[in-house]
CSV table of C-alpha atoms in Angstrom, one decimal:
chain,number,residue,atom,x,y,z
A,1,MET,CA,-124.8,29.0,36.4
A,2,ASN,CA,-122.5,26.1,35.3
A,3,ARG,CA,-120.0,28.6,33.9
A,4,ARG,CA,-119.8,30.5,37.2
A,5,ARG,CA,-119.2,27.2,39.1
A,6,ARG,CA,-116.4,26.1,36.8
A,7,ARG,CA,-114.3,29.3,37.1
A,8,PRO,CA,-113.0,28.6,40.7
A,9,TYR,CA,-111.9,25.1,39.5
A,10,ALA,CA,-110.1,26.6,36.5
A,11,ALA,CA,-108.3,29.2,38.7
A,12,ALA,CA,-107.3,26.5,41.1
A,13,ALA,CA,-105.9,24.3,38.3
A,14,VAL,CA,-103.7,27.2,37.1
A,15,THR,CA,-102.5,27.9,40.6
A,16,VAL,CA,-101.6,24.2,41.1
A,17,ALA,CA,-99.7,24.1,37.8
A,18,CYS,CA,-97.7,27.2,38.7
A,19,ALA,CA,-96.9,25.8,42.1
A,20,LEU,CA,-95.7,22.5,40.6
A,21,ALA,CA,-93.5,24.5,38.2
A,22,LEU,CA,-92.0,26.4,41.0
A,23,LEU,CA,-91.4,23.2,43.0
A,24,ALA,CA,-89.8,21.6,39.9
A,25,THR,CA,-87.3,24.5,39.3
A,26,PRO,CA,-85.0,23.9,42.3
A,27,ALA,CA,-84.8,20.3,41.5
A,28,LEU,CA,-83.6,21.0,38.0
A,29,THR,CA,-81.1,23.5,39.3
A,30,LEU,CA,-79.8,21.0,41.8
A,31,GLN,CA,-79.6,18.4,39.1
A,32,ALA,CA,-77.6,20.8,36.8
A,33,ALA,CA,-75.3,21.8,39.6
A,34,ALA,CA,-74.7,18.1,40.3
A,35,ALA,CA,-73.4,17.5,36.7
A,36,PRO,CA,-69.6,16.9,36.6
A,37,LEU,CA,-67.4,19.8,35.3
A,38,PRO,CA,-65.4,19.2,32.2
A,39,PRO,CA,-61.8,18.0,33.0
A,40,PRO,CA,-59.1,20.7,32.9
A,41,PRO,CA,-56.9,20.8,29.8
A,42,PRO,CA,-53.8,18.7,30.3
A,43,LYS,CA,-50.8,20.6,31.6
A,44,LYS,CA,-48.1,21.3,29.0
A,45,THR,CA,-44.8,19.6,29.4
A,46,LEU,CA,-41.8,21.7,30.0
A,47,GLU,CA,-40.5,20.7,26.5
A,48,GLN,CA,-43.8,21.8,25.0
A,49,VAL,CA,-43.5,25.2,26.8
A,50,ARG,CA,-39.9,25.6,25.6
A,51,THR,CA,-40.9,24.9,22.0
A,52,GLU,CA,-43.9,27.3,22.1
A,53,ILE,CA,-41.7,30.0,23.6
A,54,ASP,CA,-39.1,29.6,20.8
A,55,VAL,CA,-41.8,29.7,18.2
A,56,LEU,CA,-43.3,32.9,19.6
A,57,TYR,CA,-40.0,34.7,19.8
A,58,ARG,CA,-39.0,33.7,16.3
A,59,GLN,CA,-42.4,34.9,15.0
A,60,ALA,CA,-41.9,38.2,16.8
A,61,ALA,CA,-38.3,38.5,15.4
A,62,SER,CA,-39.7,38.0,11.8
A,63,ALA,CA,-42.4,40.6,12.4
A,64,THR,CA,-39.9,43.1,13.8
A,65,ASP,CA,-37.6,42.6,10.8
A,66,ALA,CA,-40.5,43.2,8.4
A,67,TYR,CA,-41.5,46.4,10.2
A,68,ASN,CA,-37.9,47.7,10.4
A,69,LEU,CA,-37.4,47.1,6.7
A,70,ALA,CA,-40.6,48.8,5.8
A,71,GLU,CA,-39.7,51.8,7.9
A,72,GLU,CA,-36.1,52.0,6.4
A,73,ARG,CA,-37.4,51.8,2.9
A,74,THR,CA,-40.0,54.6,3.5
A,75,GLU,CA,-37.3,56.8,5.1
A,76,LYS,CA,-35.0,56.3,2.1
A,77,GLN,CA,-37.8,57.1,-0.3
A,78,SER,CA,-38.6,60.2,1.7
A,79,ALA,CA,-35.0,61.3,1.4
A,80,GLU,CA,-35.1,60.7,-2.3
A,81,ILE,CA,-38.2,62.8,-2.8
A,82,VAL,CA,-36.5,65.7,-0.9
A,83,ARG,CA,-33.4,65.3,-3.0
A,84,LEU,CA,-35.5,65.4,-6.2
A,85,ALA,CA,-37.4,68.5,-5.0
A,86,ARG,CA,-34.1,70.3,-4.4
A,87,MET,CA,-32.9,69.4,-7.9
A,88,ILE,CA,-36.1,70.5,-9.5
A,89,GLU,CA,-36.0,73.9,-7.6
A,90,SER,CA,-32.3,74.4,-8.5
A,91,GLY,CA,-33.1,73.6,-12.2
A,92,ARG,CA,-36.0,75.9,-12.2
A,93,LYS,CA,-33.9,78.8,-10.9
A,94,ARG,CA,-31.2,78.1,-13.5
A,95,ILE,CA,-33.7,78.0,-16.3
A,96,ASP,CA,-35.3,81.3,-15.1
A,97,THR,CA,-31.8,82.9,-15.0
A,98,LEU,CA,-30.9,81.7,-18.5
A,99,LYS,CA,-34.3,82.8,-19.9
A,100,ALA,CA,-33.8,86.3,-18.4
A,101,GLN,CA,-30.3,86.6,-20.0
A,102,ALA,CA,-31.7,85.4,-23.3
A,103,GLY,CA,-34.6,87.8,-23.1
A,104,ALA,CA,-32.3,90.7,-22.3
A,105,THR,CA,-30.1,89.8,-25.3
A,106,ALA,CA,-33.1,89.6,-27.6
A,107,ARG,CA,-34.5,92.9,-26.5
A,108,ALA,CA,-31.1,94.6,-27.1
A,109,GLN,CA,-30.9,93.1,-30.6
A,110,TYR,CA,-34.3,94.4,-31.4
A,111,ARG,CA,-33.5,97.9,-30.3
A,112,ASN,CA,-30.3,97.9,-32.4
A,113,GLY,CA,-31.8,96.5,-35.5
A,114,GLY,CA,-30.6,93.0,-34.9
A,115,ILE,CA,-27.0,94.0,-33.9
A,116,PRO,CA,-26.0,92.9,-30.4
A,117,ASP,CA,-24.8,95.6,-28.0
A,118,SER,CA,-21.4,93.9,-27.8
A,119,ALA,CA,-21.0,94.0,-31.6
A,120,GLN,CA,-21.6,97.8,-31.6
A,121,LEU,CA,-18.3,98.2,-29.7
A,122,VAL,CA,-16.3,96.9,-32.6
A,123,LEU,CA,-17.8,99.1,-35.3
A,124,THR,CA,-14.4,100.8,-35.9
A,125,GLY,CA,-14.0,100.3,-39.6
A,126,ASP,CA,-12.9,96.7,-39.4
A,127,PRO,CA,-15.7,94.7,-41.2
A,128,GLN,CA,-14.1,91.3,-40.6
A,129,LEU,CA,-13.7,91.9,-36.8
A,130,PHE,CA,-17.3,93.0,-36.7
A,131,LEU,CA,-18.6,89.9,-38.5
A,132,ASP,CA,-16.5,87.6,-36.4
A,133,THR,CA,-17.7,89.2,-33.2
A,134,ALA,CA,-21.4,89.3,-34.3
A,135,GLY,CA,-21.2,85.6,-35.3
A,136,ARG,CA,-19.8,84.6,-32.0
A,137,LEU,CA,-22.4,86.5,-30.1
A,138,ARG,CA,-25.2,84.9,-32.2
A,139,GLU,CA,-23.7,81.4,-31.6
A,140,GLY,CA,-23.6,82.2,-27.9
A,141,ALA,CA,-27.3,83.2,-28.0
A,142,LYS,CA,-28.2,80.0,-29.9
A,143,ALA,CA,-26.2,78.0,-27.3
A,144,THR,CA,-28.1,79.6,-24.5
A,145,THR,CA,-31.4,78.8,-26.2
A,146,ASP,CA,-30.3,75.2,-26.8
A,147,LEU,CA,-29.2,74.9,-23.2
A,148,ILE,CA,-32.6,76.2,-22.0
A,149,GLY,CA,-34.2,73.5,-24.2
A,150,GLU,CA,-32.1,70.8,-22.7
A,151,LEU,CA,-32.6,72.0,-19.2
A,152,SER,CA,-36.4,72.2,-19.8
A,153,ARG,CA,-36.4,68.6,-21.0
A,154,ALA,CA,-34.4,67.4,-18.1
A,155,GLN,CA,-36.7,69.3,-15.8
A,156,ALA,CA,-39.7,67.6,-17.3
A,157,GLU,CA,-38.1,64.2,-16.8
A,158,LEU,CA,-37.3,65.2,-13.2
A,159,ASN,CA,-40.9,66.1,-12.6
A,160,THR,CA,-42.0,62.8,-14.0
A,161,TYR,CA,-39.5,60.9,-11.9
A,162,ALA,CA,-40.6,62.9,-8.8
A,163,SER,CA,-44.2,62.0,-9.4
A,164,GLU,CA,-43.3,58.3,-9.8
A,165,ALA,CA,-41.2,58.6,-6.6
A,166,GLY,CA,-44.1,60.1,-4.8
A,167,ASP,CA,-46.4,57.3,-5.9
A,168,HIS,CA,-43.7,54.8,-4.8
A,169,TRP,CA,-43.5,56.5,-1.4
A,170,THR,CA,-47.3,56.2,-1.0
A,171,THR,CA,-47.0,52.5,-1.6
A,172,LEU,CA,-44.2,52.1,0.8
A,173,GLU,CA,-45.9,54.2,3.4
A,174,ALA,CA,-49.0,52.0,3.1
A,175,ASP,CA,-46.8,49.0,3.6
A,176,ARG,CA,-45.1,50.6,6.6
A,177,VAL,CA,-48.6,51.3,8.2
A,178,ARG,CA,-49.5,47.6,7.6
A,179,GLN,CA,-46.3,46.5,9.2
A,180,ALA,CA,-46.9,48.9,12.1
A,181,GLU,CA,-50.2,47.2,12.7
A,182,ALA,CA,-48.4,43.8,12.5
A,183,LYS,CA,-45.9,45.1,15.0
A,184,LYS,CA,-48.7,45.4,17.5
A,185,GLU,CA,-49.0,41.6,17.3
A,186,ILE,CA,-45.3,41.4,18.2
A,187,ASN,CA,-46.0,42.8,21.6
A,188,GLY,CA,-48.7,40.3,22.0
A,189,LYS,CA,-46.4,37.4,21.1
A,190,ILE,CA,-43.7,38.6,23.4
A,191,ALA,CA,-46.3,39.0,26.2
A,192,ALA,CA,-47.6,35.5,25.5
A,193,ALA,CA,-44.0,34.1,25.7
A,194,LYS,CA,-43.3,36.0,28.9
A,195,LYS,CA,-46.6,34.8,30.4
A,196,LEU,CA,-45.7,31.2,29.7
A,197,GLU,CA,-42.4,31.7,31.5
A,198,SER,CA,-43.9,33.6,34.4
A,199,GLU,CA,-46.5,30.8,35.0
A,200,LEU,CA,-43.6,28.4,35.7
A,201,ALA,CA,-42.3,27.9,39.2
A,202,ALA,CA,-38.8,29.1,39.9
A,203,GLU,CA,-37.6,25.5,39.7
A,204,GLU,CA,-39.3,24.9,36.4
A,205,ARG,CA,-37.8,28.1,35.0
A,206,GLU,CA,-34.3,26.9,35.9
A,207,ARG,CA,-35.1,23.5,34.3
A,208,LEU,CA,-36.3,25.4,31.2
A,209,ARG,CA,-33.0,27.3,31.1
A,210,ARG,CA,-31.1,24.1,31.4
A,211,MET,CA,-33.2,22.4,28.7
A,212,GLU,CA,-32.5,25.4,26.3
A,213,GLU,CA,-28.8,25.0,27.1
A,214,LEU,CA,-28.8,21.3,26.5
A,215,ALA,CA,-30.6,21.7,23.2
A,216,ARG,CA,-27.9,24.2,22.1
A,217,GLN,CA,-25.1,21.9,23.3
A,218,GLN,CA,-26.5,19.0,21.4
A,219,ALA,CA,-26.8,21.0,18.2
A,220,GLN,CA,-23.3,22.3,18.6
A,221,THR,CA,-21.9,18.8,19.2
A,222,LYS,CA,-23.6,17.6,16.0
A,223,TRP,CA,-22.2,20.6,14.0
A,224,LEU,CA,-18.7,20.1,15.3
A,225,GLY,CA,-19.0,16.3,14.7
A,226,SER,CA,-19.2,17.1,11.0
A,227,GLY,CA,-15.5,18.0,11.0
A,228,ILE,CA,-16.3,21.6,10.0
A,229,LEU,CA,-13.6,23.1,12.3
A,230,ALA,CA,-10.8,21.4,10.4
A,231,GLU,CA,-11.8,23.2,7.2
A,232,LEU,CA,-12.2,26.7,8.7
A,233,THR,CA,-9.5,29.4,8.8
A,234,THR,CA,-8.7,31.2,12.0
A,235,GLU,CA,-7.6,34.4,10.2
A,236,ALA,CA,-9.8,37.5,10.1
A,237,THR,CA,-9.3,40.6,8.0
A,238,PRO,CA,-8.3,43.8,9.9
A,239,GLU,CA,-11.9,45.0,9.5
A,240,GLY,CA,-13.2,41.7,10.7
A,241,ARG,CA,-11.1,41.8,13.8
A,242,GLU,CA,-12.5,45.3,14.6
A,243,ALA,CA,-16.0,44.1,14.1
A,244,ILE,CA,-15.4,41.2,16.4
A,245,GLU,CA,-13.9,43.4,19.1
A,246,SER,CA,-16.8,45.7,18.9
A,247,ALA,CA,-19.4,42.9,19.2
A,248,LEU,CA,-17.5,41.2,22.1
A,249,ALA,CA,-17.5,44.6,24.0
A,250,GLN,CA,-21.3,44.4,24.1
A,251,VAL,CA,-21.4,41.0,25.9
A,252,GLY,CA,-23.7,41.3,29.0
A,253,LYS,CA,-25.9,44.0,27.5
A,254,PRO,CA,-29.6,43.2,27.3
A,255,TYR,CA,-31.6,42.1,24.2
A,256,VAL,CA,-34.3,44.6,23.3
A,257,TRP,CA,-36.5,44.4,20.1
A,258,GLY,CA,-35.3,46.9,17.5
A,259,ALA,CA,-32.4,48.2,19.6
A,260,GLU,CA,-29.2,49.2,17.8
A,261,GLY,CA,-27.1,50.2,20.9
A,262,PRO,CA,-25.2,51.4,22.6
A,263,ASP,CA,-27.0,50.1,25.8
A,264,SER,CA,-29.0,47.3,24.3
A,265,PHE,CA,-29.3,45.4,21.0
A,266,ASP,CA,-31.4,43.0,19.0
A,267,CYS,CA,-29.5,40.3,16.9
A,268,SER,CA,-29.2,42.3,13.7
A,269,GLY,CA,-28.7,45.6,15.5
A,270,LEU,CA,-25.6,44.0,17.1
A,271,THR,CA,-24.1,42.8,13.8
A,272,GLN,CA,-24.9,46.1,12.1
A,273,SER,CA,-23.4,48.1,14.9
A,274,ALA,CA,-20.2,46.0,15.1
A,275,TRP,CA,-19.5,46.2,11.4
A,276,GLY,CA,-20.3,49.9,11.5
A,277,ALA,CA,-17.6,50.3,14.1
A,278,ALA,CA,-15.3,48.6,11.6
A,279,GLY,CA,-16.2,51.2,8.9
A,280,LYS,CA,-18.6,49.0,7.0
A,281,SER,CA,-22.3,49.8,6.5
A,282,ILE,CA,-24.6,46.8,6.2
A,283,PRO,CA,-28.4,46.4,6.1
A,284,ARG,CA,-30.4,46.8,9.3
A,285,THR,CA,-32.4,43.5,9.5
A,286,SER,CA,-31.2,39.9,9.6
A,287,GLN,CA,-33.4,39.1,6.6
A,288,GLU,CA,-31.9,42.0,4.6
A,289,GLN,CA,-28.4,41.0,5.7
A,290,TRP,CA,-29.1,37.5,4.4
A,291,ARG,CA,-30.6,38.8,1.2
A,292,LEU,CA,-28.1,41.5,0.2
A,293,LEU,CA,-24.7,40.5,1.6
A,294,PRO,CA,-22.4,38.2,-0.4
A,295,ARG,CA,-22.8,34.5,0.6
A,296,VAL,CA,-20.0,32.1,1.3
A,297,GLN,CA,-19.8,28.4,1.7
A,298,PRO,CA,-19.7,27.1,5.3
A,299,LYS,CA,-16.2,25.6,4.6
A,300,ASP,CA,-15.0,29.1,3.6
A,301,MET,CA,-16.3,30.9,6.7
A,302,ARG,CA,-13.8,33.1,8.6
A,303,PRO,CA,-14.0,35.2,11.8
A,304,GLY,CA,-16.2,38.3,11.2
A,305,ASP,CA,-18.6,36.5,8.9
A,306,LEU,CA,-22.2,36.5,9.8
A,307,ILE,CA,-24.2,33.3,10.4
A,308,VAL,CA,-27.9,33.4,9.6
A,309,TYR,CA,-30.2,31.0,11.4
A,310,PHE,CA,-33.5,29.4,10.7
A,311,GLN,CA,-35.4,29.1,7.4
A,312,ASP,CA,-37.0,32.6,7.7
A,313,ALA,CA,-33.6,34.2,8.5
A,314,SER,CA,-35.0,35.5,11.7
A,315,HIS,CA,-31.8,35.4,13.7
A,316,ILE,CA,-28.1,36.2,13.0
A,317,GLY,CA,-24.8,36.1,14.9
A,318,MET,CA,-21.1,36.9,14.2
A,319,TYR,CA,-18.6,34.1,13.9
A,320,ILE,CA,-15.5,34.8,16.1
A,321,GLY,CA,-13.5,31.7,15.5
A,322,ASP,CA,-12.9,28.4,17.3
A,323,GLY,CA,-16.5,27.2,16.5
A,324,LYS,CA,-18.1,30.1,18.4
A,325,MET,CA,-20.2,33.2,17.7
A,326,VAL,CA,-21.4,36.2,19.5
A,327,HIS,CA,-25.0,37.2,19.3
A,328,ALA,CA,-28.0,38.8,21.0
A,329,PRO,CA,-30.3,35.8,21.7
A,330,ARG,CA,-33.8,37.0,22.6
A,331,PRO,CA,-35.8,39.0,25.1
A,332,GLY,CA,-34.9,38.1,28.6
A,333,ARG,CA,-31.3,37.2,27.6
A,334,ASN,CA,-28.1,39.2,27.2
A,335,VAL,CA,-25.6,39.5,24.4
A,336,THR,CA,-23.4,36.4,24.8
A,337,VAL,CA,-20.9,34.0,23.2
A,338,ALA,CA,-22.4,30.7,22.1
A,339,GLY,CA,-21.6,27.8,19.8
A,340,ALA,CA,-21.8,28.7,16.2
A,341,GLY,CA,-23.7,25.5,15.4
A,342,SER,CA,-26.1,25.7,18.4
A,343,MET,CA,-29.1,26.6,16.2
A,344,ASP,CA,-30.3,25.7,12.7
A,345,ILE,CA,-27.9,27.4,10.3
A,346,LEU,CA,-29.4,28.8,7.1
A,347,GLY,CA,-26.2,30.2,5.6
A,348,ILE,CA,-23.2,32.5,5.9
A,349,VAL,CA,-22.8,36.0,4.6
A,350,ARG,CA,-19.7,38.2,4.4
A,351,PRO,CA,-19.8,42.0,5.0
A,352,ASN,CA,-16.3,42.6,3.6
């Protein structure tokens, strides 16, 4: 009986507890909603934005150079493999021809008791003539055999080299694929830089442009203040003048990553194209131009020489004299003439 009486009280207790929980929930929600939101991150200064944009574009330039170099090396190795394959095929055909000739000679000698067919023609009663002719023919046969041996050895070496070249191509192709993956990050960096600029108001973008120009002017003034111009020659070689004329003819054309002209350029695409117009082939990327072209002291710089910028050699321009250079600056900018000392100079290289 007692058990039956207690059950309604237990059920009532549970009901009250649930009701209290439900009543408490909105209060907690209201309390949470009333909590202050975290403060927004501080807005970047325009100088911070300018620095960040510069870093992003330079990182993209380095990644682009690495990809272009990997692609160039892979293409060259592919061409080398094709060249070796042709040499091997040509050598194989020549060996087959010589073997056929040697085999025909051997069969003829066997049929005639060891006397070559040609020697049979001189059997006219002159023993000395016969012996001389037979000796020469045997020497010819031996020379053919020796040549086949030499060609076979060369062919074996070619096959070994071709195998090594194929392995090297595999390594280069793997590097190219890695750089292609890295190139995807380039677009992300460019997009990030463009996004930073696009988020600025028109007035801020104009201020940003003026800040960039001011920074370049200050660097140029400092460079000229060193007295460098007094040491530099104004004379260019005939090829250098041609390269300068070609580069200046591109002023106003847009910068595009990886572009080599004729409608757009990146920095090293411009210098390569200009020197190509002057009849001189130079490497494709700014880093390879810095690594492979002869270096000169700043005091010995002359018009037509290439100025390499930043510690990672991620930018390059062509000196045109009077303390100026022509270059393709970065995405969103056009090929232009600027102060040669307007950026951090790594060194000078000379294509001719």
